[in-house]
Amino acid sequence: GQQVMQIPQYQHVQEGEDFTTYCNSSTTLSNIQWYKQRPGGHPVFLIQLVKSGEVKKQKRLTFQFGEAKKNSSLHITATQTTDVGTYFCAGPGGSYIPTFGRGTSLIVHP
Amino acid sequence: NAGVMQNPRHLVRRRGQEARLRCSPMKGHSHVYWYRQLPEEGLKFMVYLQKENIIDESGMPKERFSAEFPKEGPSILRIQQVVRGDSAAYFCASSPTGLAYEQYFGPGTRLTVT
Protein backbone atom coordinates (compact mmCIF):
# COMPACT_ATOMS: atom_id res chain seq x y z
CA GLY A 1 0.00 0.00 0.00
CA GLN A 2 0.95 3.61 -0.32
CA GLN A 3 3.33 4.97 2.29
CA VAL A 4 3.96 8.50 3.33
CA MET A 5 7.41 9.12 4.75
CA GLN A 6 8.07 12.03 7.03
CA ILE A 7 11.40 13.50 8.13
CA PRO A 8 12.90 14.30 10.50
CA GLN A 9 11.38 12.25 13.31
CA TYR A 10 12.47 14.79 15.93
CA GLN A 11 13.65 18.37 15.72
CA HIS A 12 15.02 20.48 18.55
CA VAL A 13 15.15 24.22 17.99
CA GLN A 14 15.78 27.30 20.05
CA GLU A 15 12.82 29.59 20.34
CA GLY A 16 12.92 32.00 17.45
CA GLU A 17 14.57 29.59 15.02
CA ASP A 18 12.80 28.27 11.97
CA PHE A 19 11.55 24.70 11.54
CA THR A 20 10.71 22.56 8.52
CA THR A 21 9.25 19.08 8.22
CA TYR A 22 9.06 17.15 4.98
CA CYS A 23 6.61 14.60 3.70
CA ASN A 24 7.38 12.29 0.76
CA SER A 25 5.34 9.76 -1.15
CA SER A 26 6.41 7.23 -3.76
CA THR A 27 3.22 7.85 -5.68
CA THR A 28 1.31 10.92 -6.74
CA LEU A 29 -1.08 12.22 -4.14
CA SER A 30 -4.43 13.72 -5.05
CA ASN A 31 -4.27 15.80 -1.89
CA ILE A 32 -2.37 16.08 1.35
CA GLN A 33 -3.38 17.21 4.79
CA TRP A 34 -1.38 18.43 7.75
CA TYR A 35 -2.27 17.91 11.39
CA LYS A 36 -0.78 19.02 14.70
CA GLN A 37 -0.92 17.00 17.89
CA ARG A 38 0.10 18.62 21.14
CA PRO A 39 1.66 16.36 23.81
CA GLY A 40 -1.16 14.39 25.42
CA GLY A 41 -3.66 15.80 22.96
CA HIS A 42 -5.36 14.73 19.78
CA PRO A 43 -4.56 15.52 16.14
CA VAL A 44 -5.99 18.79 14.94
CA PHE A 45 -6.52 19.46 11.26
CA LEU A 46 -4.40 22.35 10.00
CA ILE A 47 -4.76 22.49 6.25
CA GLN A 48 -5.32 20.62 3.02
CA LEU A 49 -3.39 21.08 -0.21
CA VAL A 50 -4.79 19.91 -3.51
CA LYS A 51 -3.11 21.69 -6.41
CA SER A 52 0.34 21.05 -7.82
CA GLY A 53 2.80 23.64 -6.51
CA GLU A 54 0.26 25.04 -4.09
CA VAL A 55 1.50 27.25 -1.26
CA LYS A 56 -0.68 28.24 1.66
CA LYS A 57 0.13 30.33 4.69
CA GLN A 58 -1.33 30.46 8.16
CA LYS A 59 0.42 33.21 10.12
CA ARG A 60 3.94 31.82 10.71
CA LEU A 61 3.18 28.47 9.04
CA THR A 62 3.82 27.91 5.33
CA PHE A 63 2.62 24.76 3.61
CA GLN A 64 3.81 23.66 0.18
CA PHE A 65 2.73 20.92 -2.19
CA GLY A 66 5.33 19.81 -4.71
CA GLU A 67 4.93 20.26 -8.43
CA ALA A 68 4.78 16.50 -8.93
CA LYS A 69 2.39 16.14 -5.99
CA LYS A 70 4.68 13.61 -4.37
CA ASN A 71 6.04 15.73 -1.58
CA SER A 72 5.01 18.46 0.79
CA SER A 73 6.57 20.59 3.47
CA LEU A 74 5.54 22.58 6.49
CA HIS A 75 7.73 25.50 7.49
CA ILE A 76 7.37 27.46 10.71
CA THR A 77 9.07 30.82 10.95
CA ALA A 78 10.41 32.05 14.28
CA THR A 79 9.16 29.16 16.41
CA GLN A 80 7.45 29.78 19.72
CA THR A 81 6.94 27.44 22.65
CA THR A 82 3.30 27.14 21.62
CA ASP A 83 4.46 25.41 18.43
CA VAL A 84 5.58 22.37 20.42
CA GLY A 85 3.94 19.16 19.26
CA THR A 86 4.00 16.51 16.59
CA TYR A 87 3.17 17.48 13.04
CA PHE A 88 1.67 14.80 10.80
CA CYS A 89 1.07 14.77 7.10
CA ALA A 90 -1.57 12.49 5.63
CA GLY A 91 -2.35 11.47 2.11
CA PRO A 92 -5.06 9.28 0.63
CA GLY A 93 -4.02 5.65 0.85
CA GLY A 94 -6.78 3.40 -0.36
CA SER A 95 -9.85 4.99 -1.81
CA TYR A 96 -11.14 6.26 1.48
CA ILE A 97 -8.35 5.71 3.92
CA PRO A 98 -5.86 8.42 4.82
CA THR A 99 -2.30 7.27 5.34
CA PHE A 100 -0.48 9.19 8.03
CA GLY A 101 3.23 9.80 8.20
CA ARG A 102 4.98 8.95 11.46
CA GLY A 103 5.13 12.62 12.32
CA THR A 104 7.84 15.09 13.24
CA SER A 105 8.05 16.01 16.89
CA LEU A 106 9.06 19.62 17.39
CA ILE A 107 10.73 20.55 20.65
CA VAL A 108 11.25 24.27 21.23
CA HIS A 109 13.76 25.34 23.85
CA PRO A 110 13.07 28.73 25.43
CA ASN B 1 -21.18 23.29 17.73
CA ALA B 2 -19.82 20.28 19.58
CA GLY B 3 -16.83 18.53 18.15
CA VAL B 4 -16.17 14.83 18.06
CA MET B 5 -16.93 13.26 21.41
CA GLN B 6 -15.25 10.19 22.78
CA ASN B 7 -15.78 8.38 26.02
CA PRO B 8 -14.44 7.29 28.27
CA ARG B 9 -11.30 9.40 28.14
CA HIS B 10 -9.38 6.86 30.20
CA LEU B 11 -10.19 3.20 30.57
CA VAL B 12 -8.41 0.60 32.66
CA ARG B 13 -9.11 -3.05 32.06
CA ARG B 14 -7.60 -6.26 33.35
CA ARG B 15 -6.38 -8.85 30.89
CA GLY B 16 -9.29 -10.85 29.54
CA GLN B 17 -11.92 -8.18 30.10
CA GLU B 18 -13.81 -6.32 27.39
CA ALA B 19 -13.25 -2.71 26.42
CA ARG B 20 -15.96 -0.59 24.78
CA LEU B 21 -14.97 2.72 23.30
CA ARG B 22 -17.57 5.20 22.09
CA CYS B 23 -17.40 7.93 19.51
CA SER B 24 -20.02 10.49 18.55
CA PRO B 25 -19.09 12.28 15.33
CA MET B 26 -19.54 15.95 14.67
CA LYS B 27 -23.05 16.99 13.78
CA GLY B 28 -23.72 16.34 10.15
CA HIS B 29 -20.80 13.92 9.74
CA SER B 30 -21.71 10.38 8.78
CA HIS B 31 -18.18 9.05 8.20
CA VAL B 32 -16.19 7.72 11.14
CA TYR B 33 -12.63 6.44 11.27
CA TRP B 34 -10.92 4.70 14.18
CA TYR B 35 -7.16 4.89 14.75
CA ARG B 36 -4.75 3.45 17.25
CA GLN B 37 -1.70 5.30 18.45
CA LEU B 38 1.14 3.90 20.49
CA PRO B 39 3.48 6.26 22.39
CA GLU B 40 5.94 8.04 20.12
CA GLU B 41 4.27 6.57 17.04
CA GLY B 42 1.94 7.69 14.32
CA LEU B 43 -1.70 6.93 13.76
CA LYS B 44 -2.58 3.46 12.56
CA PHE B 45 -5.84 3.18 10.67
CA MET B 46 -8.17 0.52 12.01
CA VAL B 47 -11.62 0.84 10.50
CA TYR B 48 -13.81 3.17 8.47
CA LEU B 49 -17.57 3.18 8.91
CA GLN B 50 -20.60 4.95 7.64
CA LYS B 51 -23.99 4.72 9.28
CA GLU B 52 -24.84 1.04 9.64
CA ASN B 53 -22.01 -0.02 7.32
CA ILE B 54 -18.40 -1.05 7.69
CA ILE B 55 -16.65 0.31 4.62
CA ASP B 56 -13.09 -0.79 5.31
CA GLU B 57 -11.79 -2.77 8.26
CA SER B 58 -8.45 -3.71 6.77
CA GLY B 59 -6.50 -2.20 9.65
CA MET B 60 -8.38 -3.96 12.39
CA PRO B 61 -7.19 -7.30 13.81
CA LYS B 62 -9.57 -10.04 12.74
CA GLU B 63 -9.88 -11.48 16.20
CA ARG B 64 -11.18 -9.78 19.33
CA PHE B 65 -11.82 -6.41 17.63
CA SER B 66 -15.11 -5.26 16.20
CA ALA B 67 -16.70 -1.94 15.32
CA GLU B 68 -20.16 -0.69 14.58
CA PHE B 69 -21.89 2.56 13.76
CA PRO B 70 -25.61 2.04 14.29
CA LYS B 71 -28.35 4.15 12.79
CA GLU B 72 -28.90 5.76 16.16
CA GLY B 73 -26.19 6.39 18.70
CA PRO B 74 -22.43 6.54 18.72
CA SER B 75 -19.92 4.39 16.94
CA ILE B 76 -18.52 1.65 19.15
CA LEU B 77 -15.09 0.03 19.01
CA ARG B 78 -15.16 -3.18 20.99
CA ILE B 79 -12.12 -5.12 22.12
CA GLN B 80 -12.79 -8.49 23.65
CA GLN B 81 -10.42 -10.35 25.97
CA VAL B 82 -7.97 -7.49 26.10
CA VAL B 83 -4.25 -8.14 26.33
CA ARG B 84 -1.44 -5.85 27.46
CA GLY B 85 -0.53 -5.12 23.85
CA ASP B 86 -3.91 -3.44 23.38
CA SER B 87 -2.82 -0.59 25.65
CA ALA B 88 -2.79 2.49 23.47
CA ALA B 89 -4.64 5.69 22.65
CA TYR B 90 -7.63 5.10 20.42
CA PHE B 91 -8.83 8.06 18.41
CA CYS B 92 -11.89 8.38 16.30
CA ALA B 93 -12.26 10.98 13.60
CA SER B 94 -15.24 12.09 11.62
CA SER B 95 -15.47 13.60 8.20
CA PRO B 96 -18.27 15.20 6.22
CA THR B 97 -17.33 13.12 3.19
CA GLY B 98 -15.70 9.78 2.61
CA LEU B 99 -13.06 11.06 0.28
CA ALA B 100 -10.19 11.07 2.78
CA TYR B 101 -10.28 14.82 3.09
CA GLU B 102 -9.97 16.65 6.35
CA GLN B 103 -10.82 14.72 9.45
CA TYR B 104 -11.83 16.00 12.86
CA PHE B 105 -10.49 14.00 15.75
CA GLY B 106 -11.97 13.33 19.13
CA PRO B 107 -9.93 13.63 22.33
CA GLY B 108 -9.20 9.91 22.34
CA THR B 109 -9.59 7.08 24.80
CA ARG B 110 -6.44 6.02 26.62
CA LEU B 111 -6.77 2.29 27.25
CA THR B 112 -4.53 0.68 29.84
CA VAL B 113 -4.57 -3.07 30.26
CA THR B 114 -3.18 -4.32 33.54
Coordinates of C-alpha atoms in Angstrom, one line a residue:
Chain A
G1 CA 0.0 0.0 0.0
Q2 CA 0.9 3.6 -0.3
Q3 CA 3.3 5.0 2.3
V4 CA 4.0 8.5 3.3
M5 CA 7.4 9.1 4.7
Q6 CA 8.1 12.0 7.0
I7 CA 11.4 13.5 8.1
P8 CA 12.9 14.3 10.5
Q9 CA 11.4 12.3 13.3
Y10 CA 12.5 14.8 15.9
Q11 CA 13.7 18.4 15.7
H12 CA 15.0 20.5 18.6
V13 CA 15.2 24.2 18.0
Q14 CA 15.8 27.3 20.0
E15 CA 12.8 29.6 20.3
G16 CA 12.9 32.0 17.4
E17 CA 14.6 29.6 15.0
D18 CA 12.8 28.3 12.0
F19 CA 11.5 24.7 11.5
T20 CA 10.7 22.6 8.5
T21 CA 9.3 19.1 8.2
Y22 CA 9.1 17.1 5.0
C23 CA 6.6 14.6 3.7
N24 CA 7.4 12.3 0.8
S25 CA 5.3 9.8 -1.1
S26 CA 6.4 7.2 -3.8
T27 CA 3.2 7.8 -5.7
T28 CA 1.3 10.9 -6.7
L29 CA -1.1 12.2 -4.1
S30 CA -4.4 13.7 -5.0
N31 CA -4.3 15.8 -1.9
I32 CA -2.4 16.1 1.3
Q33 CA -3.4 17.2 4.8
W34 CA -1.4 18.4 7.8
Y35 CA -2.3 17.9 11.4
K36 CA -0.8 19.0 14.7
Q37 CA -0.9 17.0 17.9
R38 CA 0.1 18.6 21.1
P39 CA 1.7 16.4 23.8
G40 CA -1.2 14.4 25.4
G41 CA -3.7 15.8 23.0
H42 CA -5.4 14.7 19.8
P43 CA -4.6 15.5 16.1
V44 CA -6.0 18.8 14.9
F45 CA -6.5 19.5 11.3
L46 CA -4.4 22.4 10.0
I47 CA -4.8 22.5 6.3
Q48 CA -5.3 20.6 3.0
L49 CA -3.4 21.1 -0.2
V50 CA -4.8 19.9 -3.5
K51 CA -3.1 21.7 -6.4
S52 CA 0.3 21.1 -7.8
G53 CA 2.8 23.6 -6.5
E54 CA 0.3 25.0 -4.1
V55 CA 1.5 27.3 -1.3
K56 CA -0.7 28.2 1.7
K57 CA 0.1 30.3 4.7
Q58 CA -1.3 30.5 8.2
K59 CA 0.4 33.2 10.1
R60 CA 3.9 31.8 10.7
L61 CA 3.2 28.5 9.0
T62 CA 3.8 27.9 5.3
F63 CA 2.6 24.8 3.6
Q64 CA 3.8 23.7 0.2
F65 CA 2.7 20.9 -2.2
G66 CA 5.3 19.8 -4.7
E67 CA 4.9 20.3 -8.4
A68 CA 4.8 16.5 -8.9
K69 CA 2.4 16.1 -6.0
K70 CA 4.7 13.6 -4.4
N71 CA 6.0 15.7 -1.6
S72 CA 5.0 18.5 0.8
S73 CA 6.6 20.6 3.5
L74 CA 5.5 22.6 6.5
H75 CA 7.7 25.5 7.5
I76 CA 7.4 27.5 10.7
T77 CA 9.1 30.8 10.9
A78 CA 10.4 32.0 14.3
T79 CA 9.2 29.2 16.4
Q80 CA 7.4 29.8 19.7
T81 CA 6.9 27.4 22.7
T82 CA 3.3 27.1 21.6
D83 CA 4.5 25.4 18.4
V84 CA 5.6 22.4 20.4
G85 CA 3.9 19.2 19.3
T86 CA 4.0 16.5 16.6
Y87 CA 3.2 17.5 13.0
F88 CA 1.7 14.8 10.8
C89 CA 1.1 14.8 7.1
A90 CA -1.6 12.5 5.6
G91 CA -2.4 11.5 2.1
P92 CA -5.1 9.3 0.6
G93 CA -4.0 5.6 0.9
G94 CA -6.8 3.4 -0.4
S95 CA -9.8 5.0 -1.8
Y96 CA -11.1 6.3 1.5
I97 CA -8.3 5.7 3.9
P98 CA -5.9 8.4 4.8
T99 CA -2.3 7.3 5.3
F100 CA -0.5 9.2 8.0
G101 CA 3.2 9.8 8.2
R102 CA 5.0 9.0 11.5
G103 CA 5.1 12.6 12.3
T104 CA 7.8 15.1 13.2
S105 CA 8.1 16.0 16.9
L106 CA 9.1 19.6 17.4
I107 CA 10.7 20.5 20.7
V108 CA 11.3 24.3 21.2
H109 CA 13.8 25.3 23.8
P110 CA 13.1 28.7 25.4
Chain B
N1 CA -21.2 23.3 17.7
A2 CA -19.8 20.3 19.6
G3 CA -16.8 18.5 18.1
V4 CA -16.2 14.8 18.1
M5 CA -16.9 13.3 21.4
Q6 CA -15.3 10.2 22.8
N7 CA -15.8 8.4 26.0
P8 CA -14.4 7.3 28.3
R9 CA -11.3 9.4 28.1
H10 CA -9.4 6.9 30.2
L11 CA -10.2 3.2 30.6
V12 CA -8.4 0.6 32.7
R13 CA -9.1 -3.0 32.1
R14 CA -7.6 -6.3 33.4
R15 CA -6.4 -8.8 30.9
G16 CA -9.3 -10.9 29.5
Q17 CA -11.9 -8.2 30.1
E18 CA -13.8 -6.3 27.4
A19 CA -13.3 -2.7 26.4
R20 CA -16.0 -0.6 24.8
L21 CA -15.0 2.7 23.3
R22 CA -17.6 5.2 22.1
C23 CA -17.4 7.9 19.5
S24 CA -20.0 10.5 18.6
P25 CA -19.1 12.3 15.3
M26 CA -19.5 15.9 14.7
K27 CA -23.1 17.0 13.8
G28 CA -23.7 16.3 10.2
H29 CA -20.8 13.9 9.7
S30 CA -21.7 10.4 8.8
H31 CA -18.2 9.0 8.2
V32 CA -16.2 7.7 11.1
Y33 CA -12.6 6.4 11.3
W34 CA -10.9 4.7 14.2
Y35 CA -7.2 4.9 14.7
R36 CA -4.8 3.5 17.3
Q37 CA -1.7 5.3 18.4
L38 CA 1.1 3.9 20.5
P39 CA 3.5 6.3 22.4
E40 CA 5.9 8.0 20.1
E41 CA 4.3 6.6 17.0
G42 CA 1.9 7.7 14.3
L43 CA -1.7 6.9 13.8
K44 CA -2.6 3.5 12.6
F45 CA -5.8 3.2 10.7
M46 CA -8.2 0.5 12.0
V47 CA -11.6 0.8 10.5
Y48 CA -13.8 3.2 8.5
L49 CA -17.6 3.2 8.9
Q50 CA -20.6 4.9 7.6
K51 CA -24.0 4.7 9.3
E52 CA -24.8 1.0 9.6
N53 CA -22.0 0.0 7.3
I54 CA -18.4 -1.1 7.7
I55 CA -16.7 0.3 4.6
D56 CA -13.1 -0.8 5.3
E57 CA -11.8 -2.8 8.3
S58 CA -8.5 -3.7 6.8
G59 CA -6.5 -2.2 9.7
M60 CA -8.4 -4.0 12.4
P61 CA -7.2 -7.3 13.8
K62 CA -9.6 -10.0 12.7
E63 CA -9.9 -11.5 16.2
R64 CA -11.2 -9.8 19.3
F65 CA -11.8 -6.4 17.6
S66 CA -15.1 -5.3 16.2
A67 CA -16.7 -1.9 15.3
E68 CA -20.2 -0.7 14.6
F69 CA -21.9 2.6 13.8
P70 CA -25.6 2.0 14.3
K71 CA -28.4 4.1 12.8
E72 CA -28.9 5.8 16.2
G73 CA -26.2 6.4 18.7
P74 CA -22.4 6.5 18.7
S75 CA -19.9 4.4 16.9
I76 CA -18.5 1.6 19.1
L77 CA -15.1 0.0 19.0
R78 CA -15.2 -3.2 21.0
I79 CA -12.1 -5.1 22.1
Q80 CA -12.8 -8.5 23.7
Q81 CA -10.4 -10.4 26.0
V82 CA -8.0 -7.5 26.1
V83 CA -4.2 -8.1 26.3
R84 CA -1.4 -5.8 27.5
G85 CA -0.5 -5.1 23.9
D86 CA -3.9 -3.4 23.4
S87 CA -2.8 -0.6 25.6
A88 CA -2.8 2.5 23.5
A89 CA -4.6 5.7 22.7
Y90 CA -7.6 5.1 20.4
F91 CA -8.8 8.1 18.4
C92 CA -11.9 8.4 16.3
A93 CA -12.3 11.0 13.6
S94 CA -15.2 12.1 11.6
S95 CA -15.5 13.6 8.2
P96 CA -18.3 15.2 6.2
T97 CA -17.3 13.1 3.2
G98 CA -15.7 9.8 2.6
L99 CA -13.1 11.1 0.3
A100 CA -10.2 11.1 2.8
Y101 CA -10.3 14.8 3.1
E102 CA -10.0 16.7 6.4
Q103 CA -10.8 14.7 9.5
Y104 CA -11.8 16.0 12.9
F105 CA -10.5 14.0 15.7
G106 CA -12.0 13.3 19.1
P107 CA -9.9 13.6 22.3
G108 CA -9.2 9.9 22.3
T109 CA -9.6 7.1 24.8
R110 CA -6.4 6.0 26.6
L111 CA -6.8 2.3 27.3
T112 CA -4.5 0.7 29.8
V113 CA -4.6 -3.1 30.3
T114 CA -3.2 -4.3 33.5

